[in-house]
Amino acid sequence: HNYFNDHWLSDRVNPYRGVVLPTPFKIEFDQTTFTHPVNGAIVTTSRFGRRRRGAHRGLDLDLVTGDSVRSVLPGKVRFVGYSRGHGKTVVVRHANEIETVYAHLSAYSVSPNDIIMEGQLLGYGGNTGNSRGSHLHLEVRYKGVCLHPEYVFNFDGSQTIRGSELWVTNTWKSPRFHSSYRKSEVTPIFTEGEAIAVQNAAPKYHRVRKGDTLSHIAGRYQLRLRDI
C-alpha cells in the first residue's frame, strides 16, 4: 500500500519535515471505534493546548510504570526508539495515513515494520524523556501535523471515532486555540464547505516581526488599518 511507502523513515518521529499541508484537509476512517491505549479508566492529566511550559501537542493519560500500552488502531510500526523530549517512543502508521505516537515508555514490545492489530501491545508505560511522572503522551498526526486527539477519538468511554470523514481546520491542529488544563468543546466538521466556512470565520493571528508596520500588515491581509 502506498501509505506504507510515502515518507516511510524508521529513524525519526516526524518524517514529513518541510511538507506543507494546507488547511482545511480531510482524514478518513474505515471503522467506527478504536481501542483505548491504556487499560482501565481513562484519566487525562494534560490535554492538547497551551500550557505554562509551551504548546502541548498531545494527550497525557495517567498510568503506572510498567502498565501495558496498546495500539488504538491496526497498522504498521514505523519508528521505535529514543526521541529527545518524548523519551522511548513508538510510532504506528495506520491505513488512512494517520500516525499515532506513544511516548515516555519504559520498554518496547514491537520493532519497526511490524504489522500490528488493533489493541496489540506496543510497550510499557514509563517516565522517560522530558516527563514529570509516569504517563502516556499520545499524539495523533496526519502527514506530520499534530491533531487534537479528542477531535478524532472520543475518550468518554464509548471508544468511538468522531466520524468516517473528518475535516481538520486550523483550530484542530493549533494548540493556541485550546488550553491543556481544560477539555475543549468538540464540534466535528463533516463537509468541505462547512470546514471552509468555519475556518474563514475563525480569528486570524499574525506574528509581528522586526520591521513590521501596521500598514504593511493591513496590506498583507487586505484589511483597513482600523480593522486591525
PDB file of C-alpha atoms in Angstrom:
ATOM      1  CA  HIS A   1       0.000   0.000   0.000  1.00  0.00           C
ATOM      2  CA  ASN A   2       1.192   3.498  -0.846  1.00  0.00           C
ATOM      3  CA  TYR A   3       0.542   4.843   2.637  1.00  0.00           C
ATOM      4  CA  PHE A   4       3.216   2.482   3.958  1.00  0.00           C
ATOM      5  CA  ASN A   5       5.769   3.772   1.414  1.00  0.00           C
ATOM      6  CA  ASP A   6       5.307   7.539   1.392  1.00  0.00           C
ATOM      7  CA  HIS A   7       7.832   9.227   3.726  1.00  0.00           C
ATOM      8  CA  TRP A   8       8.479   5.865   5.390  1.00  0.00           C
ATOM      9  CA  LEU A   9      11.518   6.548   7.564  1.00  0.00           C
ATOM     10  CA  SER A  10      12.301   4.478  10.635  1.00  0.00           C
ATOM     11  CA  ASP A  11      14.905   6.803  12.125  1.00  0.00           C
ATOM     12  CA  ARG A  12      12.790   9.808  13.084  1.00  0.00           C
ATOM     13  CA  VAL A  13       9.476  10.542  14.773  1.00  0.00           C
ATOM     14  CA  ASN A  14       8.429  13.035  12.082  1.00  0.00           C
ATOM     15  CA  PRO A  15       9.433  12.056   8.523  1.00  0.00           C
ATOM     16  CA  TYR A  16       7.390  14.897   6.984  1.00  0.00           C
ATOM     17  CA  ARG A  17       9.665  17.832   7.877  1.00  0.00           C
ATOM     18  CA  GLY A  18       9.330  20.540   5.254  1.00  0.00           C
ATOM     19  CA  VAL A  19       5.991  19.220   3.952  1.00  0.00           C
ATOM     20  CA  VAL A  20       3.316  21.941   3.881  1.00  0.00           C
ATOM     21  CA  LEU A  21      -0.234  20.704   4.404  1.00  0.00           C
ATOM     22  CA  PRO A  22      -2.830  23.388   3.602  1.00  0.00           C
ATOM     23  CA  THR A  23      -5.978  23.505   5.709  1.00  0.00           C
ATOM     24  CA  PRO A  24      -8.699  22.505   5.719  1.00  0.00           C
ATOM     25  CA  PHE A  25      -7.905  18.872   4.929  1.00  0.00           C
ATOM     26  CA  LYS A  26      -9.819  15.613   5.251  1.00  0.00           C
ATOM     27  CA  ILE A  27      -8.999  12.474   7.210  1.00  0.00           C
ATOM     28  CA  GLU A  28     -10.944   9.241   6.696  1.00  0.00           C
ATOM     29  CA  PHE A  29     -11.620   6.098   8.716  1.00  0.00           C
ATOM     30  CA  ASP A  30     -12.939   2.698   7.650  1.00  0.00           C
ATOM     31  CA  GLN A  31     -14.039   1.784  11.178  1.00  0.00           C
ATOM     32  CA  THR A  32     -16.171   3.489  13.812  1.00  0.00           C
ATOM     33  CA  THR A  33     -14.433   2.521  17.053  1.00  0.00           C
ATOM     34  CA  PHE A  34     -10.917   2.359  18.489  1.00  0.00           C
ATOM     35  CA  THR A  35      -9.168   0.704  21.431  1.00  0.00           C
ATOM     36  CA  HIS A  36      -8.020   2.674  24.450  1.00  0.00           C
ATOM     37  CA  PRO A  37      -4.204   2.757  24.576  1.00  0.00           C
ATOM     38  CA  VAL A  38      -4.142   2.054  28.328  1.00  0.00           C
ATOM     39  CA  ASN A  39      -6.072  -0.413  30.461  1.00  0.00           C
ATOM     40  CA  GLY A  40      -8.750   0.681  32.898  1.00  0.00           C
ATOM     41  CA  ALA A  41     -10.432   4.062  33.203  1.00  0.00           C
ATOM     42  CA  ILE A  42      -9.051   6.927  31.121  1.00  0.00           C
ATOM     43  CA  VAL A  43      -7.606   9.619  33.386  1.00  0.00           C
ATOM     44  CA  THR A  44      -6.366  12.652  31.429  1.00  0.00           C
ATOM     45  CA  THR A  45      -3.659  14.687  33.158  1.00  0.00           C
ATOM     46  CA  SER A  46      -2.928  17.190  30.374  1.00  0.00           C
ATOM     47  CA  ARG A  47      -4.724  17.953  27.118  1.00  0.00           C
ATOM     48  CA  PHE A  48      -3.815  19.334  23.700  1.00  0.00           C
ATOM     49  CA  GLY A  49      -3.308  23.085  24.029  1.00  0.00           C
ATOM     50  CA  ARG A  50      -1.399  25.935  25.631  1.00  0.00           C
ATOM     51  CA  ARG A  51       0.361  25.384  28.918  1.00  0.00           C
ATOM     52  CA  ARG A  52       2.942  27.169  31.014  1.00  0.00           C
ATOM     53  CA  ARG A  53       5.848  25.169  29.584  1.00  0.00           C
ATOM     54  CA  GLY A  54       4.752  25.837  25.982  1.00  0.00           C
ATOM     55  CA  ALA A  55       2.458  24.179  23.452  1.00  0.00           C
ATOM     56  CA  HIS A  56       1.320  20.653  24.287  1.00  0.00           C
ATOM     57  CA  ARG A  57       0.539  18.701  21.112  1.00  0.00           C
ATOM     58  CA  GLY A  58      -0.849  15.509  22.589  1.00  0.00           C
ATOM     59  CA  LEU A  59      -2.971  13.958  25.297  1.00  0.00           C
ATOM     60  CA  ASP A  60      -1.393  12.784  28.557  1.00  0.00           C
ATOM     61  CA  LEU A  61      -3.022   9.694  30.061  1.00  0.00           C
ATOM     62  CA  ASP A  62      -2.246   8.541  33.575  1.00  0.00           C
ATOM     63  CA  LEU A  63      -0.631   5.153  34.122  1.00  0.00           C
ATOM     64  CA  VAL A  64       1.824   3.334  36.374  1.00  0.00           C
ATOM     65  CA  THR A  65       5.295   2.488  35.066  1.00  0.00           C
ATOM     66  CA  GLY A  66       5.090  -0.997  33.565  1.00  0.00           C
ATOM     67  CA  ASP A  67       1.422  -0.723  32.518  1.00  0.00           C
ATOM     68  CA  SER A  68       0.592  -2.045  29.039  1.00  0.00           C
ATOM     69  CA  VAL A  69       0.367   0.449  26.158  1.00  0.00           C
ATOM     70  CA  ARG A  70      -1.644  -0.706  23.144  1.00  0.00           C
ATOM     71  CA  SER A  71      -2.252   0.490  19.590  1.00  0.00           C
ATOM     72  CA  VAL A  72      -5.530   2.351  19.160  1.00  0.00           C
ATOM     73  CA  LEU A  73      -5.948   1.060  15.560  1.00  0.00           C
ATOM     74  CA  PRO A  74      -4.433  -1.608  13.314  1.00  0.00           C
ATOM     75  CA  GLY A  75      -1.381  -0.524  11.360  1.00  0.00           C
ATOM     76  CA  LYS A  76       2.356  -0.849  10.826  1.00  0.00           C
ATOM     77  CA  VAL A  77       5.097   0.230  13.205  1.00  0.00           C
ATOM     78  CA  ARG A  78       7.276   2.922  11.621  1.00  0.00           C
ATOM     79  CA  PHE A  79       9.500   4.137  14.480  1.00  0.00           C
ATOM     80  CA  VAL A  80      10.792   2.546  17.675  1.00  0.00           C
ATOM     81  CA  GLY A  81      13.450   4.438  19.568  1.00  0.00           C
ATOM     82  CA  TYR A  82      14.510   7.210  21.883  1.00  0.00           C
ATOM     83  CA  SER A  83      13.468  10.731  20.965  1.00  0.00           C
ATOM     84  CA  ARG A  84      14.584  13.854  22.784  1.00  0.00           C
ATOM     85  CA  GLY A  85      11.674  15.066  24.885  1.00  0.00           C
ATOM     86  CA  HIS A  86       9.497  12.074  24.068  1.00  0.00           C
ATOM     87  CA  GLY A  87      11.879   9.517  25.582  1.00  0.00           C
ATOM     88  CA  LYS A  88      11.253   5.940  24.488  1.00  0.00           C
ATOM     89  CA  THR A  89       8.703   6.207  21.693  1.00  0.00           C
ATOM     90  CA  VAL A  90       6.710   4.047  19.284  1.00  0.00           C
ATOM     91  CA  VAL A  91       5.041   5.474  16.154  1.00  0.00           C
ATOM     92  CA  VAL A  92       2.387   3.473  14.299  1.00  0.00           C
ATOM     93  CA  ARG A  93       1.077   4.400  10.857  1.00  0.00           C
ATOM     94  CA  HIS A  94      -2.485   3.422  10.031  1.00  0.00           C
ATOM     95  CA  ALA A  95      -4.178   2.764   6.698  1.00  0.00           C
ATOM     96  CA  ASN A  96      -5.572   6.292   6.406  1.00  0.00           C
ATOM     97  CA  GLU A  97      -2.072   7.842   6.808  1.00  0.00           C
ATOM     98  CA  ILE A  98      -2.889   8.840  10.366  1.00  0.00           C
ATOM     99  CA  GLU A  99       0.016   8.144  12.716  1.00  0.00           C
ATOM    100  CA  THR A 100      -0.253   7.641  16.454  1.00  0.00           C
ATOM    101  CA  VAL A 101       2.705   8.397  18.727  1.00  0.00           C
ATOM    102  CA  TYR A 102       3.191   6.683  22.101  1.00  0.00           C
ATOM    103  CA  ALA A 103       5.827   8.428  24.231  1.00  0.00           C
ATOM    104  CA  HIS A 104       7.614   8.234  27.621  1.00  0.00           C
ATOM    105  CA  LEU A 105       7.614   4.415  27.521  1.00  0.00           C
ATOM    106  CA  SER A 106       9.818   2.292  29.780  1.00  0.00           C
ATOM    107  CA  ALA A 107      10.202  -0.589  27.286  1.00  0.00           C
ATOM    108  CA  TYR A 108       9.178  -1.694  23.781  1.00  0.00           C
ATOM    109  CA  SER A 109       7.492  -4.883  22.598  1.00  0.00           C
ATOM    110  CA  VAL A 110       7.489  -4.179  18.829  1.00  0.00           C
ATOM    111  CA  SER A 111      10.035  -3.421  16.097  1.00  0.00           C
ATOM    112  CA  PRO A 112       9.948  -1.177  13.012  1.00  0.00           C
ATOM    113  CA  ASN A 113       7.917  -2.622  10.110  1.00  0.00           C
ATOM    114  CA  ASP A 114       5.885  -4.949  12.365  1.00  0.00           C
ATOM    115  CA  ILE A 115       2.287  -5.307  11.152  1.00  0.00           C
ATOM    116  CA  ILE A 116       0.065  -4.968  14.204  1.00  0.00           C
ATOM    117  CA  MET A 117      -3.552  -5.455  15.114  1.00  0.00           C
ATOM    118  CA  GLU A 118      -5.783  -3.027  16.954  1.00  0.00           C
ATOM    119  CA  GLY A 119      -5.198  -3.371  20.687  1.00  0.00           C
ATOM    120  CA  GLN A 120      -1.824  -5.065  20.224  1.00  0.00           C
ATOM    121  CA  LEU A 121       0.795  -4.451  22.905  1.00  0.00           C
ATOM    122  CA  LEU A 122       3.376  -1.847  21.823  1.00  0.00           C
ATOM    123  CA  GLY A 123       5.338  -1.483  25.025  1.00  0.00           C
ATOM    124  CA  TYR A 124       5.077  -0.455  28.644  1.00  0.00           C
ATOM    125  CA  GLY A 125       4.356   2.897  30.197  1.00  0.00           C
ATOM    126  CA  GLY A 126       7.047   4.886  31.898  1.00  0.00           C
ATOM    127  CA  ASN A 127       8.634   8.231  32.624  1.00  0.00           C
ATOM    128  CA  THR A 128      11.424   8.553  30.030  1.00  0.00           C
ATOM    129  CA  GLY A 129      12.353  11.790  28.276  1.00  0.00           C
ATOM    130  CA  ASN A 130      11.026  15.156  29.366  1.00  0.00           C
ATOM    131  CA  SER A 131       8.378  13.829  31.729  1.00  0.00           C
ATOM    132  CA  ARG A 132       7.274  14.755  35.232  1.00  0.00           C
ATOM    133  CA  GLY A 133       5.872  11.485  36.459  1.00  0.00           C
ATOM    134  CA  SER A 134       4.779   8.313  34.693  1.00  0.00           C
ATOM    135  CA  HIS A 135       2.157   8.789  31.975  1.00  0.00           C
ATOM    136  CA  LEU A 136       1.476   8.064  28.309  1.00  0.00           C
ATOM    137  CA  HIS A 137       1.872  11.004  25.956  1.00  0.00           C
ATOM    138  CA  LEU A 138      -0.359  10.168  22.971  1.00  0.00           C
ATOM    139  CA  GLU A 139      -0.191  12.158  19.746  1.00  0.00           C
ATOM    140  CA  VAL A 140      -2.361  11.871  16.639  1.00  0.00           C
ATOM    141  CA  ARG A 141      -0.659  13.088  13.463  1.00  0.00           C
ATOM    142  CA  TYR A 142      -1.565  13.373   9.803  1.00  0.00           C
ATOM    143  CA  LYS A 143       1.414  13.800   7.454  1.00  0.00           C
ATOM    144  CA  GLY A 144       3.427  15.281  10.296  1.00  0.00           C
ATOM    145  CA  VAL A 145       0.733  17.643  11.573  1.00  0.00           C
ATOM    146  CA  CYS A 146      -0.345  17.076  15.175  1.00  0.00           C
ATOM    147  CA  LEU A 147      -4.133  16.970  15.545  1.00  0.00           C
ATOM    148  CA  HIS A 148      -6.180  17.441  18.695  1.00  0.00           C
ATOM    149  CA  PRO A 149      -6.613  13.778  19.770  1.00  0.00           C
ATOM    150  CA  GLU A 150     -10.072  14.481  21.202  1.00  0.00           C
ATOM    151  CA  TYR A 151     -11.228  15.861  17.854  1.00  0.00           C
ATOM    152  CA  VAL A 152     -10.525  12.444  16.332  1.00  0.00           C
ATOM    153  CA  PHE A 153     -11.153   9.970  19.175  1.00  0.00           C
ATOM    154  CA  ASN A 154     -13.912  10.112  21.773  1.00  0.00           C
ATOM    155  CA  PHE A 155     -12.450   9.296  25.186  1.00  0.00           C
ATOM    156  CA  ASP A 156     -15.814   9.423  27.011  1.00  0.00           C
ATOM    157  CA  GLY A 157     -15.883   5.632  27.369  1.00  0.00           C
ATOM    158  CA  SER A 158     -17.696   4.969  24.088  1.00  0.00           C
ATOM    159  CA  GLN A 159     -14.370   4.430  22.261  1.00  0.00           C
ATOM    160  CA  THR A 160     -15.907   5.890  19.117  1.00  0.00           C
ATOM    161  CA  ILE A 161     -14.195   7.705  16.267  1.00  0.00           C
ATOM    162  CA  ARG A 162     -15.835  11.090  15.686  1.00  0.00           C
ATOM    163  CA  GLY A 163     -16.703  10.374  12.048  1.00  0.00           C
ATOM    164  CA  SER A 164     -15.820   8.336   8.962  1.00  0.00           C
ATOM    165  CA  GLU A 165     -14.766  11.601   7.282  1.00  0.00           C
ATOM    166  CA  LEU A 166     -13.497  14.476   9.407  1.00  0.00           C
ATOM    167  CA  TRP A 167     -12.347  17.847   8.133  1.00  0.00           C
ATOM    168  CA  VAL A 168      -9.491  19.473  10.004  1.00  0.00           C
ATOM    169  CA  THR A 169      -9.319  23.262  10.255  1.00  0.00           C
ATOM    170  CA  ASN A 170      -6.566  25.369  11.831  1.00  0.00           C
ATOM    171  CA  THR A 171      -8.420  25.211  15.143  1.00  0.00           C
ATOM    172  CA  TRP A 172      -7.930  21.449  15.458  1.00  0.00           C
ATOM    173  CA  LYS A 173      -4.203  21.444  14.675  1.00  0.00           C
ATOM    174  CA  SER A 174      -3.121  24.534  16.623  1.00  0.00           C
ATOM    175  CA  PRO A 175      -2.573  24.320  20.400  1.00  0.00           C
ATOM    176  CA  ARG A 176      -3.033  28.086  20.754  1.00  0.00           C
ATOM    177  CA  PHE A 177      -6.803  27.673  20.330  1.00  0.00           C
ATOM    178  CA  HIS A 178      -7.024  25.343  23.349  1.00  0.00           C
ATOM    179  CA  SER A 179      -5.960  25.077  26.975  1.00  0.00           C
ATOM    180  CA  SER A 180      -4.191  21.944  28.164  1.00  0.00           C
ATOM    181  CA  TYR A 181      -5.871  22.455  31.540  1.00  0.00           C
ATOM    182  CA  ARG A 182      -9.468  22.003  30.416  1.00  0.00           C
ATOM    183  CA  LYS A 183     -11.475  19.955  27.935  1.00  0.00           C
ATOM    184  CA  SER A 184     -12.239  21.592  24.593  1.00  0.00           C
ATOM    185  CA  GLU A 185     -15.760  21.587  23.227  1.00  0.00           C
ATOM    186  CA  VAL A 186     -15.606  19.391  20.130  1.00  0.00           C
ATOM    187  CA  THR A 187     -17.882  20.015  17.152  1.00  0.00           C
ATOM    188  CA  PRO A 188     -16.853  17.640  14.345  1.00  0.00           C
ATOM    189  CA  ILE A 189     -16.851  19.026  10.790  1.00  0.00           C
ATOM    190  CA  PHE A 190     -18.040  16.577   8.144  1.00  0.00           C
ATOM    191  CA  THR A 191     -18.012  18.552   4.858  1.00  0.00           C
ATOM    192  CA  GLU A 192     -15.511  20.668   2.969  1.00  0.00           C
ATOM    193  CA  GLY A 193     -17.961  23.555   2.651  1.00  0.00           C
ATOM    194  CA  GLU A 194     -18.522  23.679   6.389  1.00  0.00           C
ATOM    195  CA  ALA A 195     -14.786  23.444   7.032  1.00  0.00           C
ATOM    196  CA  ILE A 196     -14.047  26.407   4.742  1.00  0.00           C
ATOM    197  CA  ALA A 197     -16.819  28.466   6.354  1.00  0.00           C
ATOM    198  CA  VAL A 198     -15.623  27.670   9.870  1.00  0.00           C
ATOM    199  CA  GLN A 199     -12.009  28.438   9.022  1.00  0.00           C
ATOM    200  CA  ASN A 200     -12.866  31.744   7.348  1.00  0.00           C
ATOM    201  CA  ALA A 201     -14.848  32.783  10.432  1.00  0.00           C
ATOM    202  CA  ALA A 202     -12.040  31.917  12.862  1.00  0.00           C
ATOM    203  CA  PRO A 203      -9.774  34.646  14.293  1.00  0.00           C
ATOM    204  CA  LYS A 204      -6.562  35.184  12.358  1.00  0.00           C
ATOM    205  CA  TYR A 205      -3.203  35.773  14.009  1.00  0.00           C
ATOM    206  CA  HIS A 206      -0.074  37.463  12.740  1.00  0.00           C
ATOM    207  CA  ARG A 207       3.267  37.133  14.490  1.00  0.00           C
ATOM    208  CA  VAL A 208       4.799  40.592  14.499  1.00  0.00           C
ATOM    209  CA  ARG A 209       8.390  40.621  13.294  1.00  0.00           C
ATOM    210  CA  LYS A 210      11.033  43.308  13.459  1.00  0.00           C
ATOM    211  CA  GLY A 211      10.327  45.935  10.805  1.00  0.00           C
ATOM    212  CA  ASP A 212       6.597  45.192  10.512  1.00  0.00           C
ATOM    213  CA  THR A 213       4.310  48.209  10.303  1.00  0.00           C
ATOM    214  CA  LEU A 214       0.539  48.331  10.708  1.00  0.00           C
ATOM    215  CA  SER A 215       0.137  49.423   7.085  1.00  0.00           C
ATOM    216  CA  HIS A 216       2.301  46.521   5.897  1.00  0.00           C
ATOM    217  CA  ILE A 217       0.268  44.036   7.945  1.00  0.00           C
ATOM    218  CA  ALA A 218      -3.008  45.549   6.716  1.00  0.00           C
ATOM    219  CA  GLY A 219      -1.885  45.279   3.107  1.00  0.00           C
ATOM    220  CA  ARG A 220      -0.786  41.669   3.520  1.00  0.00           C
ATOM    221  CA  TYR A 221      -4.214  40.620   4.774  1.00  0.00           C
ATOM    222  CA  GLN A 222      -6.197  43.048   2.599  1.00  0.00           C
ATOM    223  CA  LEU A 223      -7.555  44.869   5.642  1.00  0.00           C
ATOM    224  CA  ARG A 224      -8.177  48.503   6.502  1.00  0.00           C
ATOM    225  CA  LEU A 225      -5.934  49.918   9.218  1.00  0.00           C
ATOM    226  CA  ARG A 226      -8.917  50.431  11.532  1.00  0.00           C
ATOM    227  CA  ASP A 227      -9.873  46.741  11.201  1.00  0.00           C
ATOM    228  CA  ILE A 228      -6.637  45.502  12.746  1.00  0.00           C
TER     229      ILE A 228
END
